[in-house]
Coordinates of C-alpha atoms and ligand atoms in Angstrom, one line a residue:
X1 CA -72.8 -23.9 9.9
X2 CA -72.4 -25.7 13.3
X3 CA -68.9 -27.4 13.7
X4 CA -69.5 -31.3 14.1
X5 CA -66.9 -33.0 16.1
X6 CA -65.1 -35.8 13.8
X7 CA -66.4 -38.6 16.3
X8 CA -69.8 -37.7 16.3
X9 CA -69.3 -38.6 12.1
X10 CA -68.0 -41.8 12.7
X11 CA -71.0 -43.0 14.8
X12 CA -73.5 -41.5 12.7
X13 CA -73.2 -44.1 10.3
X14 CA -75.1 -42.4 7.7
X15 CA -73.6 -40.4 4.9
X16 CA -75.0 -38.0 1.9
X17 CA -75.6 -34.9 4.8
X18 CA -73.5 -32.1 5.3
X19 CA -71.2 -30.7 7.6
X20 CA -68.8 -28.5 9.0
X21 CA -65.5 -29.9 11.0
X22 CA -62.4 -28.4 12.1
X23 CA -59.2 -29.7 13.3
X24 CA -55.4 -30.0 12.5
X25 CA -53.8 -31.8 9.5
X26 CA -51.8 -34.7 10.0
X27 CA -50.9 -35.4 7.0
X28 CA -52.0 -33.9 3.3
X29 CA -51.0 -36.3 -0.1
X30 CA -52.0 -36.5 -3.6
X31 CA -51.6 -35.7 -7.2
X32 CA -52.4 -33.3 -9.4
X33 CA -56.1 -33.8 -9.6
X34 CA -56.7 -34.5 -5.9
X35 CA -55.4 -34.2 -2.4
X36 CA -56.2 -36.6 0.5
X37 CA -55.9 -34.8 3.7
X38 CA -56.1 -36.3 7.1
X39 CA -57.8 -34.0 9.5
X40 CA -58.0 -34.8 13.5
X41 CA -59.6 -32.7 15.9
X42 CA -58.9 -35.3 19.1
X43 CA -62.3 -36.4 19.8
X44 CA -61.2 -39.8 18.7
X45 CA -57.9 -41.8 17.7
X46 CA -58.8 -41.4 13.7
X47 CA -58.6 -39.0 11.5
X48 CA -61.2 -38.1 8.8
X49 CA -60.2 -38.1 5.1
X50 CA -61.0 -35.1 3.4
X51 CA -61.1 -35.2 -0.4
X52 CA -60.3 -32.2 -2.2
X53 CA -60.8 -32.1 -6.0
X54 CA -57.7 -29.3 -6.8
X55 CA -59.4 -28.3 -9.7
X56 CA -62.0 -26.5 -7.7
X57 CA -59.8 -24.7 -5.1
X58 CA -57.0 -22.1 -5.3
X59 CA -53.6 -23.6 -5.6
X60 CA -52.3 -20.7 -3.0
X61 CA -54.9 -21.9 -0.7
X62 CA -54.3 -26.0 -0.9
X63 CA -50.4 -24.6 -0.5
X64 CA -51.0 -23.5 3.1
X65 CA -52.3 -27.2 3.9
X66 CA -49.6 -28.3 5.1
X67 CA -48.6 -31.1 8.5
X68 CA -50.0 -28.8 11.4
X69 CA -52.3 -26.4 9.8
X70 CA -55.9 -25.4 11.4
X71 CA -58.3 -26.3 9.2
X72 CA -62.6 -25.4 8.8
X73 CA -63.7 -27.7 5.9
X74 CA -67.3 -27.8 4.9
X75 CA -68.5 -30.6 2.8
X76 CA -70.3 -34.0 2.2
X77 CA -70.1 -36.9 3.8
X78 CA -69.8 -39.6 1.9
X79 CA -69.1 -43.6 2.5
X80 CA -65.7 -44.4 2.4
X81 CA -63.9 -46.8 0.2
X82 CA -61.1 -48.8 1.6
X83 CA -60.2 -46.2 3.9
X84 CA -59.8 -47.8 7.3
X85 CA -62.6 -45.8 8.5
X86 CA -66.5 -45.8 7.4
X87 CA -66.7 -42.4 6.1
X88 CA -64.8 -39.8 4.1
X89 CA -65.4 -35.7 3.6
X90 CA -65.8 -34.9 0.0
X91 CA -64.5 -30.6 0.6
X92 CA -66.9 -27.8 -0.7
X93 CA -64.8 -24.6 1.0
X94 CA -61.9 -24.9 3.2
X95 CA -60.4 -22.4 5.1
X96 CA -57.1 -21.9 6.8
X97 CA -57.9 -21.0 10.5
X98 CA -54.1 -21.2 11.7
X99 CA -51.3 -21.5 9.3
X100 CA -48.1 -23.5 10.3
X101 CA -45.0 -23.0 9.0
X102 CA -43.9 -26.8 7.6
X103 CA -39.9 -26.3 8.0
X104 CA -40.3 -25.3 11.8
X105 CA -43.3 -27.4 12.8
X106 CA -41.2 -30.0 15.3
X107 CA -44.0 -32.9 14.9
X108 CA -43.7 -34.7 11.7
X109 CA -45.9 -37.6 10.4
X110 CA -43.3 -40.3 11.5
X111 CA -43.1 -42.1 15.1
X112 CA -41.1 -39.3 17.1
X113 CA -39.5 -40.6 20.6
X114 CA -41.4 -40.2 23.9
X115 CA -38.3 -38.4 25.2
X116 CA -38.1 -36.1 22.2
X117 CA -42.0 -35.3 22.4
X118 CA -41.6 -34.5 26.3
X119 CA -39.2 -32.0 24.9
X120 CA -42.3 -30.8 22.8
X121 CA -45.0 -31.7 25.5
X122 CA -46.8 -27.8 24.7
X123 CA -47.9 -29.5 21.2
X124 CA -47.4 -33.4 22.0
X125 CA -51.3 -33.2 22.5
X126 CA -51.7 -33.6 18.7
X127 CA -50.1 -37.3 18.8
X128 CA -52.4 -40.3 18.6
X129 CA -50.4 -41.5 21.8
X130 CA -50.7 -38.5 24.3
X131 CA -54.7 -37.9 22.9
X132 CA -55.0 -41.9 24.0
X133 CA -53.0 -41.1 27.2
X134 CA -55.1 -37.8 27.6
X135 CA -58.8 -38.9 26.7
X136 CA -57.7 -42.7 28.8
X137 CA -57.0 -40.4 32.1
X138 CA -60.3 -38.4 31.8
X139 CA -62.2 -41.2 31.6
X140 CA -60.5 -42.6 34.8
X141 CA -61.1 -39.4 37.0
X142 CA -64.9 -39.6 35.6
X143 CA -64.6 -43.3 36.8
X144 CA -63.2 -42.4 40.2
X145 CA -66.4 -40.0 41.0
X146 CA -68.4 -42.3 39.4
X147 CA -66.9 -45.3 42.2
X148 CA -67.2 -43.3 45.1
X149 CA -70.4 -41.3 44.2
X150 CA -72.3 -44.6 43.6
X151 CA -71.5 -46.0 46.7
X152 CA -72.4 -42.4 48.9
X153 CA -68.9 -41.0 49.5
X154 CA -68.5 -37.3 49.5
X155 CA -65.8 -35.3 48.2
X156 CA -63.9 -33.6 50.3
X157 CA -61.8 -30.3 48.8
X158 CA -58.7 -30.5 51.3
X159 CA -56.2 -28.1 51.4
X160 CA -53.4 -27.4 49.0
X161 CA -51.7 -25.0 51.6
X162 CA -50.9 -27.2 55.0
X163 CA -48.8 -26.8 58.2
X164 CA -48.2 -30.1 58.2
X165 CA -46.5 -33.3 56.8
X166 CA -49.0 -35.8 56.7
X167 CA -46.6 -38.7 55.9
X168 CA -43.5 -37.3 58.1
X169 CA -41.3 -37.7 55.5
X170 CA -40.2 -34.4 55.5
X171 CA -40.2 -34.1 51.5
X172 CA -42.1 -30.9 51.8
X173 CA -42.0 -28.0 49.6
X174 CA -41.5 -24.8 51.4
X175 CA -44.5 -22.0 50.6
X176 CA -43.6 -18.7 51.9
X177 CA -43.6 -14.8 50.8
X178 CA -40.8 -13.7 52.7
X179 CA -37.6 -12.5 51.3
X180 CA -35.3 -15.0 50.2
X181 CA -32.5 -12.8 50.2
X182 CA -33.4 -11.1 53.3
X183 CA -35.7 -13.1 55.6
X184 CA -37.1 -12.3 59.1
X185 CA -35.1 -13.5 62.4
X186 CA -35.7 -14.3 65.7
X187 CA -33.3 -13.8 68.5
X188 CA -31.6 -16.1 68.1
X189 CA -30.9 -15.8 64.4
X190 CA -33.5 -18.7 63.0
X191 CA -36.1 -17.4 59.8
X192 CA -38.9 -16.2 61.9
X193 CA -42.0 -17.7 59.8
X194 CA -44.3 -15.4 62.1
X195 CA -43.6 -12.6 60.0
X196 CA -44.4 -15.3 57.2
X197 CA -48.0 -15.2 55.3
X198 CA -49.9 -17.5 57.4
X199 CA -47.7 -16.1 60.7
X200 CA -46.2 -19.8 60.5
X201 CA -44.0 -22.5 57.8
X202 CA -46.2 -23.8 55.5
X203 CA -45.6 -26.2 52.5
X204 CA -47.5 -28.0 49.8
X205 CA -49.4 -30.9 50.6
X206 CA -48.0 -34.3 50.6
X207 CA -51.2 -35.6 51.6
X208 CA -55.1 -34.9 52.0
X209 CA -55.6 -37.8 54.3
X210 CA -55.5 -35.7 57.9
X211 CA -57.6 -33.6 57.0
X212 CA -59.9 -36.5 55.0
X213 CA -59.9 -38.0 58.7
X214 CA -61.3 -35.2 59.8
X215 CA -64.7 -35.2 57.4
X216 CA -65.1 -38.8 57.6
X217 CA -65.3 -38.4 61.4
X218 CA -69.0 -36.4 60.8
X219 CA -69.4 -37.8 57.5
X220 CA -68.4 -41.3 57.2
X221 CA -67.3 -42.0 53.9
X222 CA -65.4 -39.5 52.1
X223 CA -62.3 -39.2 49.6
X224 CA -60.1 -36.3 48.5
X225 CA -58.9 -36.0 45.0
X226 CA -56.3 -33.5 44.0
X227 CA -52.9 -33.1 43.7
X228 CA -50.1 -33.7 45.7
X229 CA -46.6 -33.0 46.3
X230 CA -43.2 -34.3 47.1
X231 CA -39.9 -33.2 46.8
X232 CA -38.5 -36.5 46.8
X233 CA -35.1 -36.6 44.5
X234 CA -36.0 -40.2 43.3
X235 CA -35.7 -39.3 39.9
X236 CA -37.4 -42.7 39.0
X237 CA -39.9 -43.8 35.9
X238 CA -42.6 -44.1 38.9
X239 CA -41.8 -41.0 40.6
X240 CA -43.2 -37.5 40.2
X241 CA -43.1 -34.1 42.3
X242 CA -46.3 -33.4 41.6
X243 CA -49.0 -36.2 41.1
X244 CA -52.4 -37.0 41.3
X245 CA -53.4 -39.0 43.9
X246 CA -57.4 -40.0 45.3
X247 CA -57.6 -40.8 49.0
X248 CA -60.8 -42.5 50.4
X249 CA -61.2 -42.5 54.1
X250 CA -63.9 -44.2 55.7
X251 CA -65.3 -44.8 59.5
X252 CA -65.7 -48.1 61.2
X253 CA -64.0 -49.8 58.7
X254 CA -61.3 -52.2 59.9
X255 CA -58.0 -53.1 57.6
X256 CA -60.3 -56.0 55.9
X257 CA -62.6 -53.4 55.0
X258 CA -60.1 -51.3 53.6
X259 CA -58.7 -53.7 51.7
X260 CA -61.5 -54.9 50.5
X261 CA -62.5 -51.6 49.2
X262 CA -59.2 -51.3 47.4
X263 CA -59.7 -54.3 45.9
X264 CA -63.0 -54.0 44.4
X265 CA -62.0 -49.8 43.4
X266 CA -58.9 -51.2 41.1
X267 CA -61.2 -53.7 39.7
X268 CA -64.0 -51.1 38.7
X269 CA -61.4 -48.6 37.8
X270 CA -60.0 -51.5 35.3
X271 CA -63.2 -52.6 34.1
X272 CA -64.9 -49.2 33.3
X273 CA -61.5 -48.1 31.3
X274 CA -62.0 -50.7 29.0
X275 CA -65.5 -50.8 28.4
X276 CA -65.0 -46.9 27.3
X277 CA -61.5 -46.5 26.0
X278 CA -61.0 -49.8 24.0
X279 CA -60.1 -48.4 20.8
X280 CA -57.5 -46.4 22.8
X281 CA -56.1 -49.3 24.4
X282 CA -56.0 -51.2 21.3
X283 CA -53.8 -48.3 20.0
X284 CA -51.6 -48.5 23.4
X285 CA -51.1 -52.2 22.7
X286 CA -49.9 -51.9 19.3
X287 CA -47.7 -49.2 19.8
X288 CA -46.0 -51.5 23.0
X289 CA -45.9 -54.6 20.8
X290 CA -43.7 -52.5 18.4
X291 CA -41.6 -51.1 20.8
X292 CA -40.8 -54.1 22.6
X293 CA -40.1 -56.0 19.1
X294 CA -36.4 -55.3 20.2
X295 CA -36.9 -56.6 23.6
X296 CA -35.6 -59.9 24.5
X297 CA -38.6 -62.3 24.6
X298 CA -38.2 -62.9 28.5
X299 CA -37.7 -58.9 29.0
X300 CA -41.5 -57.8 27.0
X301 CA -44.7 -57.3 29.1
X302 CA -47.6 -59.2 28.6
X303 CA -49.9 -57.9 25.6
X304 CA -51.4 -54.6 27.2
X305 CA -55.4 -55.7 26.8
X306 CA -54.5 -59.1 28.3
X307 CA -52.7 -57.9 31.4
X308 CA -55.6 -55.9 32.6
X309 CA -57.8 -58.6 31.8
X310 CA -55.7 -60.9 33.8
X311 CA -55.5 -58.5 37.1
X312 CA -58.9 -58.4 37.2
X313 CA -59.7 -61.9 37.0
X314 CA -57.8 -62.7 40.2
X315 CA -58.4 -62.3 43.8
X316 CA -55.6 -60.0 45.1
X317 CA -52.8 -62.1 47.1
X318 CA -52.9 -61.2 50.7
X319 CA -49.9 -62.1 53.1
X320 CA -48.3 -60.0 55.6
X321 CA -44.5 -58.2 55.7
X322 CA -43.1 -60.9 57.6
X323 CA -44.1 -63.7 55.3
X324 CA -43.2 -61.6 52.5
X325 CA -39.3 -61.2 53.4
X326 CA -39.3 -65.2 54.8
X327 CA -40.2 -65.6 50.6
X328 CA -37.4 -62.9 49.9
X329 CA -34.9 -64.6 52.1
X330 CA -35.8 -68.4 51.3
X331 CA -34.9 -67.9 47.4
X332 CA -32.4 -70.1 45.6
X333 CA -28.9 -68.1 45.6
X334 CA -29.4 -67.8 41.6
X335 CA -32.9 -65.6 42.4
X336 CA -31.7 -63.6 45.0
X337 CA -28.6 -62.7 42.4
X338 CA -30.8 -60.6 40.4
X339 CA -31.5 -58.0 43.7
X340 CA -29.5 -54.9 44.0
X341 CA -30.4 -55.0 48.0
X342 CA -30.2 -58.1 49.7
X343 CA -33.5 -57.4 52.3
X344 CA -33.7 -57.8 55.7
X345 CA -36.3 -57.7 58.5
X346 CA -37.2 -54.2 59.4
X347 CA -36.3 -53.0 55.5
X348 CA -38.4 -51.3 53.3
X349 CA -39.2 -53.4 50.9
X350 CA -37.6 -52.1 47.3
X351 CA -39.7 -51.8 44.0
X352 CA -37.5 -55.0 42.9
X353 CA -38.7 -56.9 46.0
X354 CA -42.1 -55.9 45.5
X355 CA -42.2 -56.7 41.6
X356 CA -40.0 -60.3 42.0
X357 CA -42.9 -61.1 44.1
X358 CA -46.0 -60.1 41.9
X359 CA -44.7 -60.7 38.3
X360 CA -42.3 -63.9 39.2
X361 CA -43.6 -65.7 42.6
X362 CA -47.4 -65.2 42.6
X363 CA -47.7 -64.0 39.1
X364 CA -51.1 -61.3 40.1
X365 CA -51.2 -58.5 42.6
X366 CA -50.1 -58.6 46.2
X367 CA -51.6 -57.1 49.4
X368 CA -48.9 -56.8 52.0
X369 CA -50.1 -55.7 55.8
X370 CA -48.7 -55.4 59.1
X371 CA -45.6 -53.6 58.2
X372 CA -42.8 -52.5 60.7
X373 CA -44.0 -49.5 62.7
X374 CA -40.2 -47.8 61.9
X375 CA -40.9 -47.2 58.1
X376 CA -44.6 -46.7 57.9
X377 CA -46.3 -43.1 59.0
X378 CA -47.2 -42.3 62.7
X379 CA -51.4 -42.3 62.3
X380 CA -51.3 -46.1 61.5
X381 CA -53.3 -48.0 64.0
X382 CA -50.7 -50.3 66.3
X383 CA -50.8 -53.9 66.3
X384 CA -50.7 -55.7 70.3
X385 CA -46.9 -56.9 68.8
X386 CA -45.2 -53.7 69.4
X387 CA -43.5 -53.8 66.7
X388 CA -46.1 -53.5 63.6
X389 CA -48.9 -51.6 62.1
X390 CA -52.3 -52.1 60.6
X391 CA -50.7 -50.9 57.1
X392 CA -51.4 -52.2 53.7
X393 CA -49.9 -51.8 50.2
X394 CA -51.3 -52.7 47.1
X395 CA -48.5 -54.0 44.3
X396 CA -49.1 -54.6 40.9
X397 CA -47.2 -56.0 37.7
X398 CA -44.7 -53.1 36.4
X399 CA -45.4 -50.6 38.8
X400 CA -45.3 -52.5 42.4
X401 CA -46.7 -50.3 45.1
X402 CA -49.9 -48.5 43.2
X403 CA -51.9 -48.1 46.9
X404 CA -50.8 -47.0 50.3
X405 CA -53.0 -47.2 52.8
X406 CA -54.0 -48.8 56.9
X407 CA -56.2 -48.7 59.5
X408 CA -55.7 -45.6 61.6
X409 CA -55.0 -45.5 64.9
X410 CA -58.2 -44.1 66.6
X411 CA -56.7 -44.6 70.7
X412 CA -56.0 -40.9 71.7
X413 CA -53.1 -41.9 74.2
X414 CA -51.6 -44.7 71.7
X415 CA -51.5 -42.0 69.1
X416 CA -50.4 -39.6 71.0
X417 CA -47.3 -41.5 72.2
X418 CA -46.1 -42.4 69.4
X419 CA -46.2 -39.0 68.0
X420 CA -43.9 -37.6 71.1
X421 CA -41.5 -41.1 69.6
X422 CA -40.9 -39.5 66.6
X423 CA -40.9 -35.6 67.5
X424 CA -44.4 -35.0 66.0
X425 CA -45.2 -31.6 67.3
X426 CA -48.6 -32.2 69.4
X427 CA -49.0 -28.7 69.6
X428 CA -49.6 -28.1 66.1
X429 CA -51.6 -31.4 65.5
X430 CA -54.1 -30.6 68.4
X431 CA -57.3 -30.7 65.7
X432 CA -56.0 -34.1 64.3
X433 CA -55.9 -35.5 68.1
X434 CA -58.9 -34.3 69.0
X435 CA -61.2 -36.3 66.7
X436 CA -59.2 -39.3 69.0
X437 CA -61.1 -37.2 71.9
X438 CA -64.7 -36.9 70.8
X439 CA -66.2 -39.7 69.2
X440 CA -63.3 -41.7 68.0
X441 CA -64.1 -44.5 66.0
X442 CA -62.0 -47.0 63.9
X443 CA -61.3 -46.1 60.4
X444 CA -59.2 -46.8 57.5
X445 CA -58.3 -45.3 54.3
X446 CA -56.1 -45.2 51.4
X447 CA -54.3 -43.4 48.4
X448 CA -54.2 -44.2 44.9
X449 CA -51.3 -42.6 42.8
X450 CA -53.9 -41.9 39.5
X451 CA -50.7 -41.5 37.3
X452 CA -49.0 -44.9 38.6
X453 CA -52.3 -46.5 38.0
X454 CA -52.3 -44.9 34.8
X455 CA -49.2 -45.9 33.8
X456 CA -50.5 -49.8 34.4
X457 CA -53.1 -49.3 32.1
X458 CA -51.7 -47.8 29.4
X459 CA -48.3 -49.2 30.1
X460 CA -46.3 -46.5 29.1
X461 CA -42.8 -46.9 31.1
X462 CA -42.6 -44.0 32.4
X463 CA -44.7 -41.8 34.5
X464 CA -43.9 -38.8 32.8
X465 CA -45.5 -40.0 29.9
X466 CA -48.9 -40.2 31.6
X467 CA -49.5 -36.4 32.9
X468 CA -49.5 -33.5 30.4
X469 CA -47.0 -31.7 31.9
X470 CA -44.8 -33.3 34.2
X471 CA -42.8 -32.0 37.5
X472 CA -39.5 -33.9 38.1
X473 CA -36.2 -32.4 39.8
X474 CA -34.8 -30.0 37.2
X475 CA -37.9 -29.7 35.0
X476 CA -40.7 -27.6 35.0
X477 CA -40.5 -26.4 31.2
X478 CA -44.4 -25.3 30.1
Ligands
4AD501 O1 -48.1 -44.6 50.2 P1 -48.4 -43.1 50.1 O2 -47.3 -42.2 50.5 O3 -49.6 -43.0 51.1 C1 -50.2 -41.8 51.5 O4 -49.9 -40.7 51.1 C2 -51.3 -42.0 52.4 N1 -51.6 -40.6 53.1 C3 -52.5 -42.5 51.7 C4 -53.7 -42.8 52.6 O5 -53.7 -43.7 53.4 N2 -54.7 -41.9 52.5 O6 -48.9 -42.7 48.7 C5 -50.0 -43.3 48.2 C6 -49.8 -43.7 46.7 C7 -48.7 -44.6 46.4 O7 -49.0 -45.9 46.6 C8 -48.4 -44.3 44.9 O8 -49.3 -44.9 44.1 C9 -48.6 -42.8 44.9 O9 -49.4 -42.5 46.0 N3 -47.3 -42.0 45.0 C10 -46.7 -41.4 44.0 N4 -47.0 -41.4 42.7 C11 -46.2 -40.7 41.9 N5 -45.1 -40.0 42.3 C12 -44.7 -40.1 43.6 N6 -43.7 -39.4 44.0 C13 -45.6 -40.8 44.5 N7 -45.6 -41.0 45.9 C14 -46.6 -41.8 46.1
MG502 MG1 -46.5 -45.8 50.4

């Protein structure tokens, strides 16, 4: 008999038929005469309830259903009574598929901690939280191509494999098959990447944007969407090594454009999440109310369905650096008291600047522009002050920045100048300055971390929390 997948029951809505499902146990209880076993195969946050009248089975068999197990159970579907859901499995034949052994079996049918289940993330899949977490971020990639497709942008694959650092951080990690113990070297006694794989140094990408630039110079409208890499050693709740991140690029758009875009992308992204993961998000929002029971009143989020109704509902705040840090520096001593970092002009702003200023001064999400030249990236378009760029960030409530994005700066001799400022090797970036060269038009793009924005919508605390297997200095277990 054809497996049926347990969701598919729950919208039929009809009962008396048969079928076949399969799945795990979550939990198996009864008495003598019958066992209720709660089978869930993760197509949807419930369980179904299989009824199993013990006198018609094999006690050695109904043994092996334990917490865990892999079941096949073929049966009737019948209405259910009291049961939270509409319909119940009355067994006919089960049959063990995987057995698992109850006294090693790490997940138990109790609330286990997040940190203990990242300890188990190879089997934290099976958890009503991460199958939210994991069937919420599918639906939000699917969203992203849906955005971008329905508004003719293509996809551009960009490179994993780069020579470059896109953001000039220099948080690269090295790729390279040479001999660690033994490397190449020149004359004068540096490692001689020539000898290297690509006859060069090459690291992991920290960004597809360059090369994005690139396609949206013949192609207009483009994004990348892959992952990206960064060795930063913020070992923060926002911060990964390896995250997700979707980076639209898009020609003869200005910074208005851009931000514009932004705008209406985070309110799509919002809106299509709930209008296909509600019963997921209800779930989220439970499970936050209950853990912030201990919280201090003043220290718990707002109630999860309500916050992402709320950032939708408003325009997006949009003020530039300098008026943000006159708001920083004009607060009442007793404000400025709760800052680790007093700020001052010319400072990056840090994530307690940027959330005092989205969840306690304008209480909805922040645009800031026109940022210092000294701590943006070198392709951001220059403002006639000298002394700023056409940059933008996007904040939001518990995350802050969620975009990073600006105009870029499409004047071949402007770009190229402030390149030899910071030491930006032209001779490696000649395909990038070129597209300043032949047809160079304004444009403007941005990047969206997926994982910070999913951590805002299911408003789990921390980011490891919201990809299956997470890369943060001094972990890469599974
Ligand atoms: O602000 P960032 O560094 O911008 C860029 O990389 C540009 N090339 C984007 C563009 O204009 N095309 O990063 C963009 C976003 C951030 O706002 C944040 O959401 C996310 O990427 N991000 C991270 N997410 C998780 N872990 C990290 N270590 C992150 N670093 C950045
Ligand atoms: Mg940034």
């Amino acid at each position: 008999m054809k497996r049926t997948k347990i969701i598919d029951i729950f919208r039929a809505r009809t009962f008396g038929f048969e079928v076949n499902v399969k799945g795990w146990v979550r939990t198996s209880r009864g008495n003598k005469q019958v066992t209720f076993i709660l089978l869930n195969d993760g197509s949807t946050m419930h369980s179904l309830q299989i009824v199993v009248d013990r006198t018609q089975f094999d006690e050695a068999l109904l043994r092996r259903v334990t917490t865990g197990a892999a079941l096949s159970v073929t049966g009737k579907i019948v209405e259910s009574m009291g049961c939270e859901q509409n319909a119940d499995l009355v067994a006919k034949s089960i049959e063990i598929v995987g057995d698992c052994d109850p006294v090693r079996y790490p997940l138990q049918p109790k609330r286990h901690s997040l940190e203990f289940l990242r300890e188990i993330a190879h089997l934290r899949f099976r958890t009503n939280t991460f199958g939210a977490i994991a069937r919420i971020r599918h639906a939000v990639t699917y969203g992203i191509h849906s955005f971008f497709t329905s508004k003719g942008f293509v996809n551009i694959h960009t490179p994993i494999i780069t020579a470059s650092d896109a953001e000039g951080a220099g948080e690269t990690f090295r790729v390279t098959t040479l001999n660690l113990e033994n490397p190449p070297r020149n004359s004068q006694g540096q490692i001689d990447y020539r000898r290297d794989f690509f006859g060069k140094s090459t690291n992991l990408t920290v960004s597809g944007q360059l090369e994005g630039e690139l396609a949206a110079m013949g192609l207009s409208d483009i994004y990348t969407f892959g992952p990206t890499f960064r060795a930063e050693k913020s070992n923060t709740s926002r911060h990964l090594a390896e995250f997700w991140m979707v980076e639209p690029e898009m020609a003869f758009y200005d910074l208005k454009d851009n931000m514009n875009l932004a705008e209406e992308f985070l309110r799509y992204l919002l809106n299509y999440t709930m209008s296909t993961c509600m019963e997921e998000l209800k779930f989220l929002s439970r499970r936050q109310g209950e853990e912030e029971k201990n919280k201090k009143p003043e220290e718990r989020s707002m109630e999860l369905l309500r916050k992402l109704d709320y950032v939708q509902r408003f325009e997006f705040m949009r003020l530039t650096y300098d008026d943000a840090i006159e708001i920083l520096q004009d607060l009442e001593p007793s404000d400025k008291e709760q800052f680790k970092y007093q700020i001052q002009y010319g400072d990056d702003l840090q994530s307690e600047h940027e959330r005092f200023l989205v969840e306690k001064y304008f209480r909805q999400p922040i645009i800031i522009t026109d940022y210092p030249k000294e701590i943006k990236a070198f392709y951001m378009k220059q403002n006639p002050d000298g002394k700023t760029v056409r940059a933008m960030d996007v904040l939001f409530p518990q995350i802050g920045e969620i975009i990073g994005g600006s105009q870029r700066e499409e004047n071949y001799d402007k770009l190229l100048n402030r390149m030899k400022e910071l030491g930006i090797p032209e001779k490696e970036m000649w395909w990038y300055l070129e597209t300043r060269r032949f047809g160079s038009v304004p444009h403007s793009g941005f990047g969206l971390g997926l994982d910070r924005f999913l951590q805002f919508v299911t408003g789990m605390s921390n980011i490891r929390d919201v990809i299956p297997f997470p890369r943060t200095p001094n972990n890469v277990e599974f």
